[in-house]
Short mmCIF file of C-alpha atoms in Angstrom, two decimals:
data_model
loop_
_atom_site.label_atom_id
_atom_site.label_comp_id
_atom_site.label_asym_id
_atom_site.label_seq_id
_atom_site.Cartn_x
_atom_site.Cartn_y
_atom_site.Cartn_z
CA MET H 1 -0.03 -0.10 0.04
CA ASP H 2 1.45 3.37 -1.00
CA GLN H 3 2.06 5.81 1.72
CA HIS H 4 1.05 9.45 1.22
CA PRO H 5 3.94 12.06 1.88
CA THR H 6 4.30 13.36 5.35
CA LEU H 7 5.80 16.35 7.03
CA LYS H 8 9.61 15.86 7.33
CA ARG H 9 11.38 15.99 10.68
CA THR H 10 14.31 18.30 10.23
CA LEU H 11 14.08 20.87 13.04
CA GLY H 12 16.05 20.89 16.34
CA LEU H 13 15.33 22.82 19.52
CA TRP H 14 17.10 26.20 18.55
CA PRO H 15 15.74 26.51 14.93
CA ILE H 16 12.20 25.95 16.42
CA VAL H 17 12.89 28.58 19.03
CA LEU H 18 14.16 31.04 16.45
CA LEU H 19 11.01 30.38 14.42
CA GLY H 20 8.97 31.19 17.61
CA LEU H 21 10.91 34.42 18.28
CA GLY H 22 10.66 35.34 14.60
CA TYR H 23 6.89 35.17 14.96
CA LEU H 24 6.87 37.06 18.22
CA THR H 25 9.10 39.76 16.30
CA PRO H 26 11.43 41.37 19.07
CA ALA H 27 11.53 44.68 17.65
CA VAL H 28 7.78 45.20 17.71
CA VAL H 29 8.17 46.50 21.12
CA PHE H 30 9.21 49.87 19.70
CA ASP H 31 6.21 50.01 17.46
CA THR H 32 3.61 49.59 20.29
CA PHE H 33 5.59 51.50 22.86
CA GLY H 34 3.74 54.94 22.59
CA LEU H 35 0.32 53.30 22.57
CA VAL H 36 1.03 51.14 25.64
CA SER H 37 2.66 53.91 27.46
CA GLN H 38 -0.22 56.24 27.05
CA GLU H 39 -2.51 53.18 28.14
CA THR H 40 -0.52 52.44 31.17
CA SER H 41 0.47 55.84 32.26
CA GLY H 42 4.30 55.17 31.59
CA TYR H 43 4.62 51.64 32.92
CA VAL H 44 5.12 49.65 29.81
CA PRO H 45 7.79 47.30 31.37
CA THR H 46 5.30 46.28 34.24
CA ALA H 47 2.61 45.65 31.55
CA TYR H 48 5.14 43.22 29.74
CA VAL H 49 5.97 41.42 33.04
CA LEU H 50 2.13 40.75 33.73
CA THR H 51 1.69 39.41 30.18
CA LEU H 52 4.72 37.25 30.32
CA VAL H 53 3.59 35.72 33.60
CA ALA H 54 0.19 35.11 32.07
CA MET H 55 1.72 33.54 29.01
CA LEU H 56 4.21 31.36 30.96
CA PHE H 57 1.24 29.63 32.65
CA THR H 58 -0.21 28.79 29.19
CA ALA H 59 3.20 27.82 27.70
CA TYR H 60 3.34 25.21 30.58
CA SER H 61 0.03 23.78 29.60
CA TYR H 62 1.08 23.72 25.85
CA GLY H 63 4.07 21.64 26.96
CA LYS H 64 1.84 19.16 28.85
CA MET H 65 -0.48 18.85 25.89
CA VAL H 66 2.33 18.32 23.36
CA ASN H 67 3.45 15.36 25.38
CA ALA H 68 -0.08 13.89 25.19
CA TYR H 69 -0.69 14.75 21.56
CA PRO H 70 2.45 15.53 19.61
CA THR H 71 0.85 16.55 16.29
CA ALA H 72 0.85 19.82 14.45
CA GLY H 73 -2.77 20.82 15.25
CA SER H 74 -2.01 22.69 18.50
CA ALA H 75 -5.06 23.92 20.41
CA TYR H 76 -7.38 22.35 17.81
CA THR H 77 -6.10 19.02 18.33
CA TYR H 78 -5.83 19.26 22.19
CA ALA H 79 -9.38 20.36 22.82
CA GLN H 80 -10.76 17.88 19.99
CA ARG H 81 -9.09 14.78 21.83
CA SER H 82 -9.31 15.77 25.39
CA ILE H 83 -12.68 17.43 25.47
CA ASN H 84 -14.73 16.55 22.47
CA PRO H 85 -14.65 16.94 18.52
CA GLN H 86 -17.11 19.77 18.63
CA VAL H 87 -15.25 21.73 21.07
CA GLY H 88 -12.08 21.17 19.05
CA PHE H 89 -13.53 22.30 15.98
CA PHE H 90 -14.60 25.50 17.41
CA VAL H 91 -11.26 26.15 19.20
CA GLY H 92 -9.48 25.52 15.87
CA TRP H 93 -12.01 27.53 13.84
CA LEU H 94 -11.69 30.61 16.13
CA ALA H 95 -7.83 30.25 16.34
CA LEU H 96 -7.70 29.98 12.56
CA LEU H 97 -8.95 33.60 12.14
CA ASP H 98 -5.89 35.03 14.01
CA TYR H 99 -3.57 32.75 12.43
CA LEU H 100 -4.83 33.62 8.90
CA LEU H 101 -4.76 37.50 9.64
CA LEU H 102 -1.10 37.43 11.27
CA PRO H 103 0.59 36.76 7.83
CA LEU H 104 -1.50 39.53 6.19
CA ILE H 105 -0.58 41.99 8.90
CA ASN H 106 3.06 41.20 8.54
CA VAL H 107 2.90 41.74 4.76
CA LEU H 108 1.05 45.04 5.44
CA LEU H 109 3.84 46.29 7.97
CA GLY H 110 6.63 45.22 5.46
CA GLN H 111 4.87 47.26 2.67
CA GLN H 112 4.83 50.27 5.06
CA TYR H 113 8.47 50.03 5.96
CA ILE H 114 9.59 49.81 2.27
CA THR H 115 7.10 52.39 1.18
CA ALA H 116 8.59 54.97 3.57
CA VAL H 117 11.95 54.45 1.83
CA PHE H 118 10.60 54.29 -1.83
CA PRO H 119 7.42 56.48 -1.71
CA ASP H 120 7.03 56.79 -5.34
CA VAL H 121 6.68 53.08 -5.98
CA PRO H 122 2.96 51.84 -5.75
CA PRO H 123 2.41 50.07 -2.43
CA TRP H 124 0.71 47.03 -4.14
CA ILE H 125 4.03 45.97 -5.73
CA TRP H 126 5.53 45.59 -2.36
CA VAL H 127 2.65 43.51 -1.15
CA VAL H 128 3.04 41.27 -4.27
CA LEU H 129 6.89 40.96 -3.83
CA ILE H 130 6.80 40.41 -0.09
CA THR H 131 4.13 37.77 -0.32
CA ALA H 132 5.86 36.11 -3.30
CA ALA H 133 9.13 35.79 -1.24
CA VAL H 134 7.58 34.55 2.01
CA THR H 135 5.52 31.96 0.03
CA PHE H 136 8.36 30.64 -2.04
CA PHE H 137 10.57 29.97 1.13
CA ASN H 138 7.68 28.27 2.99
CA LEU H 139 6.92 26.24 -0.25
CA ILE H 140 10.33 24.57 -0.80
CA SER H 141 10.91 23.32 2.83
CA ILE H 142 10.50 24.19 6.38
CA LYS H 143 14.31 24.04 6.69
CA SER H 144 14.83 27.02 4.32
CA THR H 145 12.13 28.94 6.02
CA SER H 146 13.96 28.16 9.57
CA ASN H 147 17.33 29.21 8.03
CA VAL H 148 16.04 32.50 6.46
CA ASN H 149 14.33 33.35 9.75
CA SER H 150 17.17 32.64 11.95
CA ILE H 151 19.23 35.15 10.00
CA PHE H 152 16.55 37.92 10.36
CA VAL H 153 15.99 37.01 14.05
CA ILE H 154 19.92 37.26 15.03
CA TYR H 155 20.05 40.52 13.23
CA GLN H 156 17.36 41.88 15.45
CA PHE H 157 19.22 40.69 18.52
CA VAL H 158 22.28 42.48 17.29
CA ILE H 159 20.40 45.72 16.89
CA LEU H 160 18.68 45.42 20.28
CA ALA H 161 22.08 44.89 21.85
CA VAL H 162 23.33 48.21 20.10
CA PHE H 163 20.17 49.99 21.35
CA VAL H 164 20.95 49.03 24.88
CA VAL H 165 24.37 50.33 24.81
CA LEU H 166 23.39 53.60 23.16
CA SER H 167 20.48 53.81 25.84
CA ILE H 168 22.82 53.57 28.76
CA LYS H 169 25.08 56.03 27.12
CA GLU H 170 22.22 58.59 26.79
CA LEU H 171 20.83 57.90 30.22
CA LEU H 172 24.30 58.55 31.84
CA GLY H 173 24.34 61.71 29.87
CA GLY H 174 21.16 62.91 31.52
CA MET H 175 18.42 61.87 29.14
CA GLY H 176 15.09 60.72 30.41
CA ILE H 177 15.25 59.75 34.06
CA GLY H 178 19.01 60.19 34.09
CA THR H 179 20.16 56.77 35.19
CA PRO H 180 20.27 53.28 33.64
CA ILE H 181 19.36 51.67 36.91
CA SER H 182 15.93 52.56 38.48
CA MET H 183 12.58 51.08 39.50
CA LYS H 184 10.68 54.08 38.10
CA PRO H 185 9.65 52.43 34.86
CA PHE H 186 8.14 49.61 36.89
CA VAL H 187 6.46 51.12 39.90
CA GLY H 188 5.17 54.52 40.98
CA PRO H 189 2.39 56.30 42.80
CA ASP H 190 0.11 56.73 39.74
CA MET H 191 0.11 53.08 38.59
CA HIS H 192 -3.08 51.31 38.50
CA PHE H 193 -3.80 47.68 37.90
CA SER H 194 -6.75 48.17 35.66
CA THR H 195 -4.60 50.32 33.27
CA LEU H 196 -1.79 47.65 33.44
CA VAL H 197 -4.44 44.89 32.37
CA SER H 198 -5.58 47.15 29.64
CA GLY H 199 -1.96 47.49 28.37
CA ALA H 200 -1.27 43.90 28.77
CA THR H 201 -4.18 43.13 26.66
CA ILE H 202 -2.65 44.99 23.77
CA LEU H 203 0.68 43.46 24.31
CA CYS H 204 -0.93 39.98 23.93
CA PHE H 205 -0.32 40.59 20.29
CA SER H 206 3.36 40.81 20.83
CA PHE H 207 3.34 37.15 22.39
CA LEU H 208 1.28 35.62 19.55
CA GLY H 209 3.79 33.00 18.31
CA PHE H 210 4.91 31.00 21.26
CA ASP H 211 1.97 29.04 20.92
CA ALA H 212 2.45 28.58 17.20
CA VAL H 213 5.76 26.63 17.90
CA SER H 214 3.43 23.60 18.60
CA THR H 215 2.33 23.68 14.89
CA TYR H 216 5.95 22.45 14.06
CA THR H 217 5.56 19.38 16.10
CA GLU H 218 5.50 16.86 13.04
CA GLU H 219 8.70 18.43 11.68
CA ALA H 220 10.52 18.41 14.97
CA ILE H 221 13.21 15.77 15.89
CA ASN H 222 12.15 14.32 19.20
CA PRO H 223 9.09 16.50 19.43
CA LYS H 224 7.87 15.21 22.98
CA LYS H 225 11.28 16.71 24.38
CA THR H 226 12.06 19.41 21.84
CA ILE H 227 8.41 21.19 21.47
CA PRO H 228 7.53 21.87 25.38
CA ARG H 229 11.13 23.31 25.71
CA ALA H 230 10.81 25.41 22.55
CA ILE H 231 7.56 26.68 23.63
CA PHE H 232 8.75 27.66 27.11
CA LEU H 233 11.96 29.17 25.94
CA THR H 234 10.19 31.20 23.17
CA ALA H 235 7.90 32.79 25.63
CA LEU H 236 10.53 33.48 28.15
CA ILE H 237 13.14 34.72 25.80
CA GLY H 238 10.92 36.80 23.91
CA GLY H 239 9.40 38.25 27.17
CA GLY H 240 12.84 39.02 28.49
CA LEU H 241 13.63 40.77 25.34
CA PHE H 242 10.32 42.86 25.41
CA ILE H 243 10.98 43.83 29.14
CA VAL H 244 14.64 44.93 28.65
CA ALA H 245 13.83 46.90 25.45
CA SER H 246 10.68 48.59 27.04
CA TYR H 247 12.64 49.27 30.40
CA PHE H 248 15.46 51.26 28.50
CA THR H 249 12.78 52.88 26.26
CA GLN H 250 10.65 53.91 29.29
CA SER H 251 13.71 55.22 30.99
CA LEU H 252 14.57 57.32 27.99
CA TYR H 253 10.98 58.54 27.51
CA PRO H 254 9.21 58.79 30.85
CA ASP H 255 6.52 61.01 29.18
CA LEU H 256 5.48 60.97 25.46
CA SER H 257 6.12 64.62 24.69
CA MET H 258 8.95 63.90 22.58
CA PHE H 259 7.12 61.76 19.98
CA LYS H 260 5.63 63.29 16.88
CA ASP H 261 3.04 60.52 16.52
CA ILE H 262 2.50 57.95 19.34
CA GLU H 263 0.84 55.49 17.01
CA ASN H 264 2.94 55.29 13.99
CA SER H 265 6.29 56.97 14.49
CA THR H 266 7.69 55.97 17.85
CA ALA H 267 10.19 53.40 16.62
CA SER H 268 11.59 55.96 14.07
CA ASP H 269 11.84 58.68 16.78
CA ILE H 270 13.50 56.45 19.43
CA SER H 271 16.19 55.27 17.10
CA TYR H 272 16.83 58.81 15.78
CA ASN H 273 16.96 60.50 19.10
CA ILE H 274 19.55 58.18 20.66
CA GLY H 275 21.76 57.40 17.40
CA GLY H 276 21.06 59.92 14.65
CA LYS H 277 20.13 59.33 11.01
CA LEU H 278 22.41 56.35 10.30
CA PHE H 279 21.19 54.26 13.40
CA GLN H 280 17.60 55.25 12.68
CA ILE H 281 18.15 53.67 8.94
CA VAL H 282 19.70 50.45 10.68
CA PHE H 283 17.23 50.21 13.28
CA LEU H 284 14.29 50.44 11.01
CA SER H 285 15.95 47.80 8.77
CA ALA H 286 15.94 45.55 11.88
CA SER H 287 12.33 46.39 12.01
CA PHE H 288 11.60 45.27 8.71
CA ALA H 289 13.92 42.11 9.16
CA GLY H 290 11.45 41.37 12.25
CA ILE H 291 8.44 41.78 10.13
CA PHE H 292 9.82 39.49 7.29
CA ALA H 293 10.84 36.80 9.93
CA SER H 294 7.32 36.91 11.61
CA GLY H 295 5.84 36.63 8.02
CA LEU H 296 7.74 33.47 7.46
CA ALA H 297 6.94 31.91 10.81
CA SER H 298 3.28 32.87 10.80
CA HIS H 299 2.92 31.66 7.22
CA ALA H 300 4.25 28.37 7.95
CA SER H 301 2.30 28.03 11.23
CA VAL H 302 -1.15 28.59 9.69
CA SER H 303 -0.26 26.14 6.84
CA ARG H 304 0.44 23.42 9.36
CA LEU H 305 -2.79 24.17 11.27
CA LEU H 306 -4.82 24.05 7.88
CA TYR H 307 -3.09 20.75 6.99
CA VAL H 308 -4.14 18.96 10.29
CA MET H 309 -7.68 20.25 9.94
CA GLY H 310 -7.62 19.00 6.37
CA ARG H 311 -6.10 15.63 7.38
CA ASP H 312 -8.96 15.37 9.81
CA ASN H 313 -11.63 16.07 7.13
CA VAL H 314 -12.79 19.23 8.81
CA LEU H 315 -11.54 21.10 5.66
CA PRO H 316 -11.50 19.41 2.17
CA LYS H 317 -8.80 16.76 2.66
CA LYS H 318 -7.98 16.50 -1.04
CA TYR H 319 -6.37 20.06 -0.81
CA PHE H 320 -5.86 20.99 2.77
CA GLY H 321 -4.49 17.67 3.79
CA TYR H 322 -2.09 17.49 0.79
CA VAL H 323 1.79 17.22 1.34
CA HIS H 324 4.01 17.91 -1.69
CA PRO H 325 5.86 14.56 -2.30
CA LYS H 326 9.23 16.40 -3.05
CA PHE H 327 9.17 19.43 -0.85
CA ARG H 328 7.40 17.57 2.13
CA THR H 329 5.40 20.94 2.84
CA PRO H 330 1.60 21.38 2.74
CA ALA H 331 1.97 23.12 -0.62
CA PHE H 332 -1.69 23.86 -1.30
CA ASN H 333 -2.06 25.63 2.13
CA VAL H 334 1.08 27.66 1.55
CA ILE H 335 -0.12 29.03 -1.67
CA PHE H 336 -3.58 29.49 -0.22
CA VAL H 337 -2.23 31.61 2.55
CA GLY H 338 -0.19 33.54 0.10
CA VAL H 339 -3.13 34.43 -1.96
CA LEU H 340 -4.93 35.66 1.23
CA CYS H 341 -1.98 37.78 2.14
CA LEU H 342 -2.55 39.64 -1.39
CA GLY H 343 -5.55 40.97 0.62
CA ALA H 344 -3.05 43.48 2.24
CA ILE H 345 -3.54 45.47 -0.86
CA PHE H 346 -7.05 46.49 0.38
CA PHE H 347 -6.45 46.59 4.14
CA THR H 348 -4.79 49.06 6.61
CA VAL H 349 -2.70 47.92 9.46
CA GLU H 350 -5.10 49.59 11.98
CA THR H 351 -8.10 47.67 10.46
CA ALA H 352 -6.32 44.33 10.45
CA THR H 353 -4.89 44.50 14.08
CA GLU H 354 -8.12 45.49 15.42
CA PHE H 355 -9.46 41.96 14.67
CA ILE H 356 -6.52 40.03 16.38
CA ASN H 357 -6.60 38.42 19.90
CA PHE H 358 -9.97 37.01 20.27
CA GLY H 359 -9.27 33.79 18.60
CA SER H 360 -5.80 33.43 20.19
CA LEU H 361 -7.07 34.08 23.77
CA ILE H 362 -9.81 31.58 23.14
CA ALA H 363 -7.25 28.97 22.18
CA PHE H 364 -5.08 29.77 24.98
CA THR H 365 -7.86 29.27 27.41
CA PHE H 366 -8.90 25.99 26.08
CA VAL H 367 -5.36 24.51 26.02
CA ASN H 368 -5.38 25.28 29.67
CA ILE H 369 -8.81 23.48 30.10
CA SER H 370 -7.49 20.54 27.99
CA VAL H 371 -4.78 19.89 30.62
CA ILE H 372 -7.41 19.48 33.25
CA ALA H 373 -9.66 17.42 30.82
CA HIS H 374 -6.83 15.22 29.72
CA TYR H 375 -4.82 14.54 32.85
CA ALA H 376 -7.13 14.99 35.79
CA ILE H 377 -10.40 13.85 34.40
CA ARG H 378 -9.60 11.32 31.63
CA LYS H 379 -6.35 9.90 33.30
CA LYS H 380 -7.43 10.57 36.61
CA GLU H 381 -4.23 12.14 37.73
CA TYR H 382 -5.45 14.00 40.76
CA LYS H 383 -4.67 11.85 43.75
CA SER H 384 -1.55 13.41 44.98
CA ILE H 385 -0.67 17.07 45.83
CA LYS H 386 1.75 17.02 42.96
CA HIS H 387 -0.82 16.06 40.43
CA ILE H 388 -3.32 18.50 41.82
CA PHE H 389 -0.79 21.25 41.56
CA PHE H 390 0.37 20.62 38.11
CA ASN H 391 -2.71 19.24 36.60
CA ILE H 392 -5.35 21.21 38.08
CA VAL H 393 -3.99 24.49 39.88
CA LEU H 394 -1.50 25.67 37.23
CA PRO H 395 -3.96 25.27 34.38
CA LEU H 396 -6.77 26.95 36.27
CA ILE H 397 -4.52 30.03 37.03
CA GLY H 398 -3.63 30.04 33.22
CA SER H 399 -7.28 29.91 32.31
CA PHE H 400 -8.19 32.83 34.94
CA THR H 401 -5.29 35.06 33.42
CA MET H 402 -6.56 34.54 30.02
CA LEU H 403 -9.97 35.35 30.97
CA ILE H 404 -8.98 38.59 32.32
CA LEU H 405 -7.11 39.54 29.19
CA TRP H 406 -10.05 38.19 26.98
CA ILE H 407 -12.77 40.45 28.47
CA ASN H 408 -10.49 43.49 27.82
CA VAL H 409 -10.17 42.69 24.04
CA GLN H 410 -10.97 45.31 21.62
CA ARG H 411 -14.57 45.84 20.51
CA ASP H 412 -14.06 45.21 16.86
CA SER H 413 -11.93 42.09 17.77
CA PHE H 414 -14.87 40.89 19.88
CA ILE H 415 -17.68 41.58 17.27
CA LEU H 416 -15.58 39.83 14.47
CA GLY H 417 -14.87 36.83 16.69
CA LEU H 418 -18.52 36.42 17.12
CA VAL H 419 -19.43 36.68 13.53
CA TRP H 420 -16.57 34.11 12.78
CA ALA H 421 -18.03 31.76 15.41
CA GLY H 422 -21.50 32.22 13.77
CA ILE H 423 -19.96 31.22 10.43
CA GLY H 424 -18.37 28.22 12.06
CA ILE H 425 -21.79 27.03 13.45
CA LEU H 426 -23.08 26.98 10.11
CA TYR H 427 -20.19 25.35 8.65
CA LEU H 428 -20.42 22.62 11.29
CA LEU H 429 -24.06 22.14 10.53
CA PHE H 430 -23.05 21.68 6.90
CA LEU H 431 -20.46 19.07 7.76
CA THR H 432 -22.80 17.06 9.91
CA LYS H 433 -25.73 17.42 7.66
CA VAL H 434 -27.63 19.32 10.47
CA LEU H 435 -26.24 17.20 13.19
CA LYS H 436 -27.46 13.88 11.44
CA ILE H 437 -23.82 12.70 11.30
CA SER H 438 -21.83 12.76 14.73
CA ALA H 439 -18.78 15.13 14.57
CA ASP H 440 -16.26 12.59 15.83
CA LYS H 441 -17.04 10.49 12.70
CA ILE H 442 -15.96 13.31 10.53
CA MET H 443 -12.99 14.80 12.67
CA VAL H 444 -11.04 11.67 12.54
CA GLU H 445 -7.87 11.13 11.01
CA ASN H 446 -7.42 8.53 8.21
CA THR H 447 -5.41 5.72 9.79
CA GLU H 448 -3.10 5.83 6.82
CA ASP H 449 -2.38 9.52 7.22
CA SER H 450 -2.26 9.88 10.92
CA VAL H 451 1.00 10.74 12.48
CA ASP H 452 2.96 8.35 14.84
CA LEU H 453 2.21 9.81 18.11
CA ASN H 454 5.25 7.91 19.67
CA LYS H 455 7.76 9.59 17.62
#
């Protein structure tokens, strides 16, 4: 019997961590700084600390579920198998909205950076070129995607290190709070928990990506060991970079009076003020590198989620469950996402980003719930203090922190999420012929195509 081609295991721990960090885009901290500083009354680093703590609980839950179900389906698979197929379908469906929008947003941001340098060239040309490049690297192999991504992520690290050095120099010279070591960016008499939570909700967008690491499970070497570590390291290193960068930025700019436009020009103003025009150009090139790396990683991730949903017959299997026999990539999905990215011609960044977070926070919540469902309820691992703590208490804390963030999402994101959920209900009714067929008979992997969970 002929075997259908499957995804190829070629990725070790650090290439996967770099893919996750590429998705996070370390340089994004400077683009959102003005907005979050205004929202938190000047305590951006503290908002990042809160967001990181919340994400680490969920990162732990992702690691637990990867050990239980080491497939590329991420939250969709975890909820489907630990709770039930209908819940899994909706978790995957809602997460899919954010996953599909993120590659488009990266193309939009990349187009904006290049248009600023070449204003006479029609923006749609850059949209097409960026989309073509990202699609090409994702199509030929995950290894090529990983290698290109790593170059761009490391470049961001170098520029961030230069930024820290220049910041210390300026602070010692009297700029901002006048010292490189202070607690002022973290705590103060005018700090309020409600505004920090509001800022943390915005910053969730910066952390989208640590969870996407789980979609590389079927291309990871020794996934049960590699993926949980990669998820935790991605969240921890990414959060650490965000906190350090925002600390020095907040120290340099305790108020927003020096910025021309807090929504659009903070990265440009920050780099120019501490390093002049040359550093500004280099700094903004690192921002573009970050956007391109995130575009590669987010494109790869959603292609894998679509692949698993196709393999499970949730989406048309002939197309979405297809793996190219030579490239060993979900070729149809890669091209499909590339076509969707061309929609960046018609969107603005503000419009697209307003719709982000709803699906991801739902997915994060259900990953935490899946730990309880799988380990405590299905496997009955709740008879010791250790089991109660790791299988119930920690995921409950993770769920609660996600709930706090979820109820603070932007109105447009909430409305679009509800509309997308409504479409999902109609689609599920269509799949099950108005519930005449049970969902578990549809959402089951073909035995021939299913991944070996013991690998």
